[in-house]
XYZ file of C-alpha atoms in Angstrom:
756
model
C 117.285 164.576 49.316
C 117.607 168.464 49.934
C 114.286 169.547 50.442
C 113.644 166.998 53.038
C 116.737 168.863 55.012
C 114.866 172.549 53.997
C 111.267 171.148 55.334
C 112.623 169.946 58.454
C 114.455 173.269 58.878
C 111.595 175.712 58.498
C 109.377 173.353 60.621
C 112.135 173.675 63.580
C 112.022 177.244 63.414
C 108.538 177.313 63.034
C 108.257 175.838 66.637
C 109.676 178.948 68.198
C 106.488 180.611 67.651
C 104.543 179.269 70.610
C 105.839 181.436 73.033
C 104.935 184.842 71.625
C 101.275 184.656 71.909
C 101.174 183.138 75.233
C 103.171 186.231 76.727
C 101.224 188.958 75.477
C 97.822 187.696 73.912
C 94.534 187.524 74.253
C 92.778 183.708 74.505
C 92.013 183.718 70.588
C 95.655 184.484 69.449
C 97.046 181.941 71.958
C 94.609 179.306 70.553
C 95.868 180.298 67.031
C 99.669 180.267 67.896
C 98.940 176.727 69.453
C 97.491 175.764 66.120
C 100.595 176.287 64.041
C 102.414 173.403 64.433
C 99.429 171.134 63.628
C 97.048 172.946 61.827
C 98.474 176.100 59.998
C 95.247 176.586 57.644
C 93.232 176.893 60.837
C 95.581 179.262 62.755
C 95.241 181.348 59.722
C 91.878 181.054 59.717
C 91.130 182.201 63.197
C 94.048 184.997 62.990
C 92.353 186.551 59.963
C 89.020 186.459 61.534
C 90.367 188.262 64.358
C 91.589 191.033 62.518
C 88.906 191.624 60.547
C 85.963 191.404 63.255
C 88.238 194.066 65.284
C 89.088 197.313 64.958
C 92.344 198.816 66.177
C 92.074 200.690 69.264
C 93.433 204.347 69.784
C 97.657 203.744 70.154
C 97.399 206.220 72.825
C 94.881 204.231 74.396
C 96.438 201.090 76.717
C 98.789 200.104 73.869
C 99.928 197.134 76.400
C 96.597 196.615 77.657
C 95.792 192.689 76.704
C 92.153 192.910 78.799
C 89.929 191.249 76.358
C 86.697 192.005 77.920
C 85.959 194.744 75.337
C 85.673 191.979 72.004
C 85.175 194.382 69.477
C 88.658 196.034 69.629
C 92.175 195.035 69.451
C 95.226 196.906 71.214
C 98.133 197.213 69.045
C 100.404 194.752 70.716
C 97.654 191.897 70.205
C 97.653 193.227 66.389
C 101.426 192.824 66.025
C 101.037 189.438 67.386
C 98.038 188.306 65.233
C 100.146 189.731 62.088
C 102.946 187.860 63.366
C 100.781 184.319 63.528
C 99.703 185.113 59.964
C 103.181 185.446 58.605
C 104.235 182.304 60.185
C 100.941 180.436 59.129
C 101.622 181.545 55.538
C 105.041 180.793 55.979
C 104.475 176.987 56.435
C 101.958 176.683 53.610
C 104.626 178.106 51.399
C 102.764 181.298 50.661
C 106.238 183.468 50.407
C 104.315 186.780 49.444
C 101.515 186.412 51.770
C 103.805 185.781 54.838
C 106.012 188.952 53.998
C 102.987 190.644 53.662
C 101.871 189.782 57.001
C 105.000 190.631 58.779
C 105.194 193.950 57.063
C 101.902 194.774 58.707
C 103.294 193.672 61.863
C 106.334 195.794 61.509
C 104.586 198.571 60.719
C 102.110 198.166 64.032
C 105.115 197.960 65.946
C 107.356 200.559 65.000
C 104.509 203.083 64.855
C 103.536 202.212 68.366
C 106.986 202.064 69.639
C 106.502 198.672 70.636
C 110.014 197.743 71.295
C 109.894 194.089 72.382
C 107.136 193.173 69.778
C 109.453 195.140 67.201
C 112.277 192.462 68.168
C 109.966 189.485 67.581
C 109.208 190.551 64.397
C 112.735 191.061 63.495
C 113.225 187.173 64.680
C 110.293 185.998 62.461
C 111.811 188.231 59.639
C 115.124 186.405 59.902
C 113.462 182.965 60.116
C 111.457 183.780 56.733
C 114.807 185.195 55.198
C 116.824 182.065 55.741
C 114.042 179.320 55.160
C 111.774 180.851 52.858
C 114.016 183.044 50.761
C 117.091 181.187 50.929
C 119.131 183.986 51.781
C 121.451 182.951 54.876
C 124.013 186.016 54.608
C 121.157 188.837 55.021
C 119.571 186.420 57.548
C 122.517 186.136 59.181
C 123.450 189.731 59.516
C 120.233 190.663 60.554
C 120.157 188.219 63.471
C 123.133 189.602 64.572
C 122.081 192.925 64.591
C 119.139 191.516 66.922
C 121.491 189.648 69.274
C 123.717 193.036 69.763
C 120.084 195.108 70.332
C 119.164 192.410 73.130
C 122.574 192.823 75.049
C 121.383 196.587 75.468
C 118.247 196.203 77.072
C 117.700 196.764 80.605
C 115.560 193.841 81.537
C 118.117 191.539 80.700
C 116.761 188.741 83.247
C 113.016 188.999 82.120
C 111.674 185.526 80.881
C 110.648 187.082 77.474
C 113.930 188.319 76.588
C 115.801 185.190 77.718
C 113.628 183.611 75.218
C 114.220 186.122 72.234
C 117.959 185.511 73.337
C 117.619 181.845 72.826
C 115.489 181.872 69.768
C 117.891 184.124 67.784
C 121.186 182.539 69.121
C 119.959 178.929 68.378
C 118.621 180.315 64.326
C 122.168 182.066 64.050
C 123.588 178.765 65.189
C 121.585 177.058 62.461
C 122.400 179.734 59.698
C 126.155 179.471 60.440
C 126.154 175.749 59.856
C 125.546 176.176 56.410
C 128.606 178.607 55.806
C 131.037 178.154 58.534
C 133.587 175.368 59.689
C 132.867 173.029 62.789
C 134.675 174.947 64.952
C 132.797 178.045 64.609
C 129.347 176.234 64.055
C 129.810 174.397 67.559
C 130.589 177.689 69.382
C 127.494 179.546 68.235
C 125.232 175.782 69.615
C 127.160 176.497 72.663
C 126.229 180.462 72.718
C 122.403 179.092 72.241
C 122.959 176.169 75.360
C 124.096 179.603 77.530
C 121.045 181.122 76.094
C 118.949 178.346 77.758
C 119.930 179.520 81.525
C 120.636 177.196 84.274
C 116.919 175.824 84.356
C 115.875 175.817 80.773
C 112.453 175.246 79.103
C 111.813 171.451 78.170
C 111.044 172.576 74.971
C 113.457 174.622 74.193
C 116.202 172.238 75.316
C 114.449 169.201 73.027
C 114.314 172.012 70.240
C 118.396 172.603 70.790
C 119.146 168.966 70.610
C 117.120 168.299 67.328
C 119.171 171.366 66.149
C 122.508 170.447 67.003
C 122.018 166.748 66.259
C 120.802 167.894 62.631
C 124.099 169.537 62.480
C 126.220 166.673 63.833
C 124.188 164.854 61.323
C 124.834 166.873 58.332
C 128.987 166.687 58.831
C 128.256 162.889 59.473
C 129.330 162.969 62.938
C 126.817 159.919 63.256
C 127.923 159.084 67.255
C 127.700 162.697 68.481
C 124.119 163.138 66.190
C 122.857 159.594 67.921
C 123.629 161.254 71.283
C 121.692 164.227 71.119
C 118.744 163.142 68.763
C 117.989 160.448 71.363
C 118.398 162.200 74.202
C 115.634 164.677 72.465
C 113.503 161.720 71.264
C 113.262 160.493 74.950
C 112.694 163.815 76.944
C 109.934 164.363 74.370
C 108.584 161.054 74.908
C 108.608 161.075 78.454
C 106.901 165.007 78.263
C 104.234 164.217 75.386
C 105.873 166.655 73.019
C 104.158 165.263 70.089
C 105.518 168.209 67.742
C 108.876 167.488 68.943
C 108.913 163.443 69.057
C 107.706 163.609 64.897
C 110.742 166.320 64.528
C 113.063 163.772 66.114
C 111.929 160.664 64.667
C 112.419 162.374 61.085
C 116.124 162.914 62.176
C 116.364 159.578 63.746
C 115.208 158.319 60.449
C 117.799 160.062 58.342
C 121.073 159.011 60.718
C 119.647 155.398 60.876
C 119.165 155.341 57.049
C 122.816 156.719 56.667
C 124.298 154.055 58.842
C 122.351 151.343 57.345
C 120.042 150.237 60.066
C 116.782 150.447 58.075
C 114.625 148.530 60.693
C 115.221 151.369 62.985
C 114.707 154.332 60.395
C 111.179 152.586 59.473
C 110.073 151.997 62.907
C 110.750 156.206 63.643
C 109.309 157.060 59.792
C 106.404 155.134 60.735
C 106.274 156.849 64.038
C 106.547 160.201 62.293
C 104.193 159.179 59.263
C 101.505 158.804 61.678
C 101.824 162.066 63.381
C 101.305 164.149 60.055
C 98.438 161.754 59.195
C 96.650 162.330 62.350
C 96.828 166.181 61.965
C 96.535 166.167 58.027
C 99.980 167.935 57.950
C 100.697 167.675 54.057
C 104.156 169.041 54.014
C 105.739 166.289 57.146
C 103.483 163.714 55.670
C 105.238 164.337 52.153
C 108.539 164.259 53.834
C 107.637 160.804 55.631
C 106.040 159.297 52.495
C 109.850 160.260 50.652
C 111.736 158.757 53.353
C 109.945 155.316 53.614
C 110.372 155.128 50.105
C 114.194 155.758 49.751
C 114.402 152.807 52.923
C 112.563 150.515 50.919
C 114.644 151.285 47.843
C 117.720 150.848 50.058
C 116.002 147.438 51.138
C 115.518 146.575 47.521
C 111.919 146.488 47.913
C 111.194 149.008 44.924
C 107.187 148.523 44.355
C 106.917 149.452 48.112
C 109.106 152.046 47.503
C 107.409 153.409 44.209
C 103.950 153.268 46.340
C 105.266 155.948 48.645
C 107.185 158.106 46.345
C 103.737 158.414 44.171
C 101.867 159.258 47.771
C 104.390 162.054 48.264
C 104.451 163.173 44.374
C 100.376 163.358 44.939
C 101.056 165.445 47.896
C 103.864 167.823 46.226
C 101.586 168.519 43.293
C 98.601 169.578 45.382
C 101.259 171.595 47.445
C 102.836 173.184 44.106
C 106.390 172.934 45.352
C 108.325 172.514 42.326
C 111.510 171.544 43.895
C 110.336 169.011 45.722
C 108.260 167.453 42.686
C 111.542 167.597 40.622
C 113.276 165.564 43.092
C 110.740 162.852 43.358
C 110.114 162.545 39.648
C 114.143 161.944 39.792
C 113.482 159.433 42.635
C 111.043 157.262 40.613
C 112.926 157.285 37.388
C 115.858 156.142 39.446
C 113.542 153.320 41.095
C 112.360 152.269 37.453
C 116.233 152.047 36.564
C 116.687 149.499 38.943
C 113.688 147.651 38.108
C 114.710 147.696 34.269
C 111.714 149.436 33.502
C 113.526 152.007 30.969
C 110.580 153.253 29.196
C 108.888 154.743 32.401
C 112.286 155.628 33.926
C 112.660 157.644 30.730
C 109.553 159.271 31.274
C 109.592 160.247 34.696
C 113.308 161.269 34.374
C 112.116 163.763 31.161
C 109.416 165.203 33.287
C 112.339 166.013 35.977
C 114.687 167.546 33.459
C 111.597 169.748 32.224
C 110.532 170.732 35.711
C 114.023 171.876 36.444
C 115.217 173.326 33.450
C 111.616 175.479 33.792
C 111.968 176.724 36.963
C 115.908 177.299 36.638
C 116.724 174.648 39.312
C 120.292 173.538 38.303
C 120.730 170.787 41.351
C 117.469 169.001 40.422
C 118.410 169.197 36.661
C 122.105 168.095 37.459
C 120.869 165.147 39.137
C 117.994 164.256 36.875
C 120.586 164.603 33.948
C 122.766 161.732 35.764
C 119.710 159.455 35.896
C 119.250 160.132 32.120
C 122.715 159.393 31.339
C 122.538 156.201 33.328
C 119.157 155.323 31.653
C 120.962 155.742 28.209
C 123.737 154.054 29.352
C 121.826 150.956 30.235
C 119.874 151.020 27.080
C 122.939 151.394 25.257
C 122.468 154.727 23.703
C 125.911 155.840 24.563
C 125.855 159.371 22.897
C 122.850 160.340 24.781
C 124.382 159.260 27.980
C 127.730 160.995 27.219
C 126.055 164.346 26.285
C 123.375 164.079 29.536
C 126.604 162.918 31.988
C 128.994 166.010 30.381
C 125.694 168.596 30.805
C 125.458 166.721 34.743
C 129.127 167.233 35.328
C 128.936 171.068 34.145
C 125.965 171.849 36.433
C 127.730 169.892 39.012
C 131.069 172.242 38.693
C 128.860 175.063 38.855
C 127.489 173.986 42.174
C 130.695 172.756 43.723
C 128.515 169.722 44.698
C 131.355 166.820 44.977
C 128.768 164.253 45.175
C 127.199 164.551 41.717
C 130.489 165.596 40.302
C 131.909 162.318 40.954
C 129.069 160.479 40.079
C 129.148 162.620 36.570
C 132.620 161.303 36.244
C 132.246 157.856 37.018
C 129.123 157.640 34.295
C 131.275 159.539 31.757
C 134.314 156.939 32.287
C 131.829 154.053 32.132
C 130.072 155.693 28.974
C 133.294 156.203 27.174
C 134.602 152.649 27.590
C 131.095 151.143 26.116
C 131.744 153.429 23.233
C 135.217 151.964 22.887
C 136.728 155.660 23.321
C 139.416 154.308 26.116
C 141.322 157.398 26.340
C 138.422 159.429 27.458
C 137.608 156.751 29.468
C 141.250 156.545 30.990
C 141.027 160.852 31.283
C 137.533 160.925 33.383
C 138.590 157.888 35.433
C 141.635 159.587 36.626
C 139.914 162.824 36.897
C 137.173 160.688 39.159
C 140.427 159.171 41.288
C 142.091 162.576 42.030
C 138.700 163.999 43.051
C 138.077 161.127 45.252
C 141.293 160.645 46.992
C 140.411 164.184 48.549
C 137.181 162.645 49.499
C 139.214 159.837 50.789
C 141.427 161.876 52.867
C 138.457 163.935 54.160
C 136.731 160.369 55.142
C 139.568 159.437 56.669
C 139.681 162.628 59.060
C 136.026 162.006 59.879
C 136.874 158.124 60.381
C 139.726 159.665 62.932
C 136.920 161.606 64.737
C 134.510 159.014 64.602
C 137.144 156.508 66.494
C 138.113 159.101 69.039
C 133.986 160.136 69.578
C 133.839 155.978 70.120
C 137.154 155.953 72.430
C 135.317 158.946 74.461
C 132.072 156.674 74.457
C 133.950 153.358 75.889
C 135.868 155.626 78.144
C 132.484 157.030 79.822
C 130.984 153.708 79.560
C 134.114 152.318 81.808
C 133.784 154.923 84.081
C 130.051 154.142 84.297
C 130.416 150.867 84.969
C 132.723 151.958 87.648
C 130.345 154.497 88.777
C 127.568 151.966 88.739
C 129.793 149.011 91.022
C 130.501 152.176 93.728
C 126.579 152.852 93.319
C 126.100 149.188 94.509
C 128.677 149.265 97.146
C 127.170 152.624 98.319
C 123.578 151.056 98.393
C 124.445 148.092 100.166
C 126.248 150.464 103.011
C 122.935 152.575 103.052
C 121.085 149.595 103.433
C 122.912 148.402 106.162
C 123.113 151.824 107.767
C 119.426 151.896 107.131
C 118.935 148.789 109.177
C 121.174 149.858 111.968
C 119.242 153.464 112.065
C 116.013 151.583 111.824
C 117.225 149.345 114.909
C 118.117 152.474 116.717
C 114.856 154.317 115.756
C 112.844 151.227 117.083
C 114.756 151.199 120.184
C 114.167 155.121 120.456
C 110.836 154.907 119.627
C 110.301 152.169 122.458
C 111.856 153.979 124.886
C 110.217 157.173 124.336
C 106.486 155.192 124.497
C 107.893 153.978 127.596
C 108.843 157.658 128.789
C 105.125 158.585 127.626
C 103.636 156.017 129.472
C 105.884 156.920 132.582
C 105.350 160.336 132.007
C 101.589 160.094 131.584
C 101.263 157.556 134.643
C 103.281 160.521 136.784
C 101.082 163.468 135.310
C 98.054 161.160 136.457
C 99.399 160.390 139.607
C 100.265 164.100 140.075
C 96.749 165.171 139.374
C 95.406 162.765 141.858
C 97.971 163.982 144.459
C 96.575 167.620 143.663
C 92.646 166.199 143.804
C 94.207 164.557 147.567
C 95.623 168.013 148.141
C 93.017 169.759 147.218
C 90.596 167.586 149.555
C 93.091 167.529 152.129
C 92.977 171.373 152.504
C 89.474 172.379 151.478
C 86.540 172.352 153.836
C 84.194 169.682 152.530
C 81.293 171.684 152.859
C 82.228 175.395 151.787
C 84.939 174.889 149.230
C 87.012 177.119 151.240
C 90.403 176.473 152.725
C 90.423 174.636 155.900
C 91.803 174.343 159.285
C 94.373 172.006 158.323
C 95.708 174.560 155.659
C 95.747 177.379 158.332
C 97.686 175.541 160.741
C 100.129 174.423 157.992
C 100.356 178.002 156.449
C 99.935 180.704 159.500
C 103.280 178.983 161.484
C 105.412 179.435 158.392
C 104.020 182.699 157.485
C 104.024 184.046 161.044
C 107.842 182.575 161.551
C 108.164 184.526 158.196
C 106.840 187.967 159.442
C 108.780 187.393 162.783
C 112.345 186.746 160.928
C 111.692 190.143 158.886
C 110.594 191.883 162.314
C 113.388 190.836 163.936
C 116.017 191.702 161.607
C 114.656 195.279 161.074
C 114.647 195.372 165.307
C 118.400 194.507 165.246
C 119.192 197.311 162.386
C 119.661 194.642 159.464
C 116.805 196.489 157.531
C 116.433 199.795 157.010
C 112.830 200.408 156.848
C 110.118 198.609 159.082
C 108.759 195.731 156.943
C 105.201 197.136 157.090
C 104.226 194.318 154.321
C 104.568 191.603 157.098
C 102.075 192.979 159.331
C 98.861 191.118 159.819
C 95.224 191.817 160.594
C 93.176 188.580 161.842
C 89.760 188.248 162.200
C 87.506 185.294 163.187
C 83.707 185.884 162.433
C 81.199 183.300 163.422
C 77.934 183.172 161.310
C 75.151 181.803 163.598
C 72.648 181.253 160.796
C 74.526 178.442 158.953
C 73.519 176.411 161.987
C 69.901 177.519 161.811
C 69.679 176.411 158.138
C 70.264 173.158 158.749
C 67.932 172.824 161.285
C 65.227 174.802 159.571
C 65.603 173.550 156.158
C 67.568 170.101 156.462
C 70.800 168.487 155.538
C 70.692 168.897 151.916
C 69.883 172.757 151.653
C 72.066 173.531 154.435
C 74.981 171.913 152.269
C 73.918 173.637 149.290
C 73.556 177.273 150.990
C 77.262 176.529 152.818
C 78.765 175.789 149.432
C 77.091 178.858 147.993
C 78.485 180.896 150.526
C 82.174 179.669 150.400
C 81.830 180.460 146.572
C 80.711 183.914 146.881
C 83.138 184.824 149.739
C 85.837 183.376 147.314
C 84.671 185.449 144.565
C 84.548 188.741 146.582
C 87.912 188.183 148.182
C 90.766 190.399 147.224
C 94.278 189.239 147.178
C 96.302 189.087 148.993
C 93.655 188.734 151.991
C 93.067 185.059 152.867
C 89.887 183.403 154.226
C 90.028 180.004 155.846
C 86.821 177.608 157.379
C 88.073 177.259 160.957
C 84.989 175.366 162.212
C 81.263 174.669 161.611
C 79.821 178.434 161.436
C 83.273 180.403 162.375
C 85.787 181.596 159.583
C 89.078 183.226 159.900
C 90.081 186.308 157.863
C 93.763 187.357 157.338
C 94.745 190.447 155.588
C 98.606 191.621 154.647
C 99.319 195.310 155.237
C 95.795 196.114 155.565
C 94.374 199.491 155.711
C 92.360 198.192 158.441
C 95.516 197.829 160.730
C 94.629 198.843 164.122
C 91.384 200.096 162.462
C 89.250 197.153 163.502
C 85.775 198.748 162.819
C 86.675 198.979 159.322
C 87.659 195.330 159.004
C 84.463 194.171 160.941
C 82.297 196.183 158.599
C 84.235 194.686 155.383
C 83.307 191.307 157.014
C 79.307 192.190 157.681
C 79.242 193.764 153.920
C 80.576 190.137 152.747
C 77.754 188.303 154.646
C 74.932 190.844 154.034
C 75.833 190.409 150.451
C 75.436 187.042 150.103
C 72.237 187.280 152.297
C 70.807 189.377 149.889
C 72.140 187.680 146.793
C 70.479 183.915 148.100
C 67.278 185.615 149.193
C 67.762 184.664 152.647
C 65.284 187.398 154.347
C 64.058 185.479 157.120
C 67.910 184.702 158.628
C 69.622 186.577 161.449
C 72.545 187.717 159.810
C 74.200 188.621 163.192
C 77.598 188.012 163.379
C 80.267 188.011 165.998
C 83.611 188.940 165.105
C 87.018 188.692 167.214
C 90.158 190.617 166.125
C 93.696 190.490 166.781
C 96.988 192.147 165.063
C 100.252 190.492 164.326
C 102.831 191.282 165.659
C 100.673 190.918 168.812
C 103.384 192.576 171.281
C 105.305 195.651 169.673
C 108.124 194.740 171.567
C 108.271 190.818 171.439
C 107.800 189.997 167.932
C 108.183 186.374 168.425
C 106.512 185.585 171.382
C 102.954 184.862 170.406
C 102.776 181.996 167.865
C 100.022 180.647 165.797
C 98.352 178.876 167.878
C 98.361 181.427 170.807
C 97.242 183.933 168.084
C 94.334 181.499 167.578
C 93.589 181.364 171.125
C 93.644 185.044 171.275
C 90.815 185.415 168.362
C 88.728 182.588 170.214
C 88.724 184.919 173.398
C 87.612 187.842 171.551
C 84.937 186.169 169.383
C 83.355 184.673 172.569
C 83.450 187.851 173.877
C 81.578 188.962 171.017
C 79.374 186.577 171.011
C 78.457 187.360 174.614
C 77.527 191.114 173.841
C 75.439 189.977 170.836
C 73.365 187.937 172.921
C 72.798 191.065 175.137
C 72.364 193.552 172.789
C 70.727 191.596 169.661
C 73.254 192.806 166.912
C 76.192 192.088 165.505
C 79.353 192.789 167.692
C 82.846 192.668 167.180
C 85.830 192.372 169.709
C 89.444 193.761 169.010
C 92.254 192.689 171.378
C 95.736 194.225 171.583
C 98.868 195.072 173.583
C 100.291 198.480 174.678
C 103.567 199.509 173.114
C 105.163 198.758 176.779
C 103.809 195.470 177.333
C 106.816 193.280 178.198
C 106.988 189.409 176.638
C 107.145 188.201 180.261
C 103.221 188.516 180.334
C 102.699 185.703 178.204
C 105.729 183.659 179.993
C 103.420 180.863 181.217
C 101.797 178.557 178.835
C 98.507 179.609 179.603
C 97.824 182.386 176.950
C 94.129 182.504 178.056
C 94.933 183.177 181.289
C 97.578 185.622 180.267
C 95.277 187.764 178.552
C 92.846 187.924 180.811
C 95.836 189.443 183.369
C 96.816 191.791 180.595
C 93.314 192.820 180.131
C 92.465 193.576 184.031
C 96.257 195.144 184.366
C 95.641 196.950 181.033
C 98.374 195.770 179.678
C 96.246 194.939 176.531
C 93.448 196.844 175.113
C 89.977 196.143 174.318
C 88.408 197.582 171.377
C 84.590 196.722 170.905
C 81.319 197.374 169.537
C 79.127 196.567 172.448
C 77.875 199.381 174.775
C 78.183 197.422 177.796
C 80.763 196.016 179.610
C 82.198 192.612 178.719
C 82.317 190.303 181.692
C 85.680 188.530 180.795
C 84.944 185.996 183.778
C 82.107 184.822 182.656
C 83.412 184.237 179.011
C 85.858 182.433 180.299
C 84.892 180.717 183.562
C 86.313 177.339 181.978
C 89.759 179.082 182.244
C 89.528 180.986 185.888
C 88.177 177.084 187.138
């Protein structure tokens, strides 16, 4: 029936409203907008309450703000959206005048406040009302095309709001065009709407587009294409729980299956739609589903069930006061009573339909009612009444250019005249019927050809799909095998990595152990300083490197003298370390010696180095030192280090005297390599021994520094006894001795063992 298509179309257009308030409205209007689809009465109440309780703010003050903190005012933009929601709610309720009044208010506020985007939304709503409520497709199409042209001139073409408006306008334009243009132009308009969806379309918009396209294919009897679009929309809506879109798709699928004679599927979808509309108490949608259920039961020959649903729909339409729908349902009830051979009831309802149609000037409904009237009169042998009714029906059908009604009228007239034995007129109307039907037959043949081509494309796609499935299965098997190989390789790699990690971990542990052993090997066990073993390993390499640099400089291979390789050596003895063990015991002595080692390490300035030579003796080495050839400075530095420790440790009762022996390297200015590391240590021991002798006699810290004069030949140290060579050099004046002692040093007494 025609009113079912109109109702479905308007409901589809109404579903576009939900985006408006979401973009720029307050939570109250967003809630009202969401209610449009399920409860337009409640949406209207919420919107009217919002408009009544709030005053319109100054148009110059934040017209685009949507801050809802102040609940006593409403901005111009929100006011426009409130009136738009009210207009759509009135349209859904069938209140034509109220819908236009609300739209007029929205348009006035938008234009007075220069809200350009809101004005575009008002224009879109106006187009929808013109087409669905006023049934004025020409004006609606002109308006929507001007809207599309204006959208193309906007700067923010890529904004989500403009893209939505462009899609809504394109879809509405496509729906309008389908009622006026041929198939090619209609499909072109739907393709334009599809492009407006964009590359990543909103799912609800896509479902609405598919439902609209499916309804168009259904209207031109392209059932295969309609089924494809509508089923796709139905399953997408079901997967995403779009209740309104599910109900809309169910109604369209009901009509499709009904026209194809698949009545069990039609009943299934009609009942699903009815459950939705009954749950939300949507009388318009419920009336539509009741009428569809009645038509399906009538096709099945279950006329009593059909009457029950027709009466339910008639009751709903009487409540809604929709004249067209009331007339259509009366015609359907009369037709059902005819099939039940209840002619008085059929006559009653068909007369009601004729009266309603004549009173409301509904030509199409009147023509349908007259057809049923003619059939009822024909069956009750009231031939003249039947002929008169059928002639009126034919006249109205010709005025409407409605070919199906014309064919039914001609067939009825031929039968009526035959019943009256007026065979000439019967033959005349039969020939007219055949001529008209022949055109429809050609059209049906064309549609069958198109349907065959469509089925052929479906079969080809199915074959391609089967090939793709087979290839997919082969690829899947290949992938499974590849996965097994990859898993094996991954497992092998994991085992290898695990072995490498374990070996690396073991190597790391061995390295840590080696470092600990190295640390223990080269560290004095009591003080924690570098020990004699490290001194022996490092000193020879250091002196060899220094000697090589000096040799290169001396031979002219280096331009500048390598001052950085000159070293100052100081061996100093700390006597109180021995006394501490005797006075305080082994444990206290160990603790004090460890503290002293930590203290000296913390105060040592790199690149200076300090070694624990023996129990209470230490060797201090300073490269390129400022104390080079200035032994008193070096001795003072060492004394300050020891005094600082004594003061910090609170050892006020200990003897802090030091015995310091010093020498520089290279020892001989003209023979850099003549003195090795062991011989240098012997020289330091001699100097320290002399300092000890002086310290015993003078009872204070003493230092002794031994150095060679510039002209000292290397031959003086040619023999293996470096100590004796030093004694000889001191006695001959080749070696200089600087000391802090006031008296003379008796070298023979100091080195009696050497003398012997």
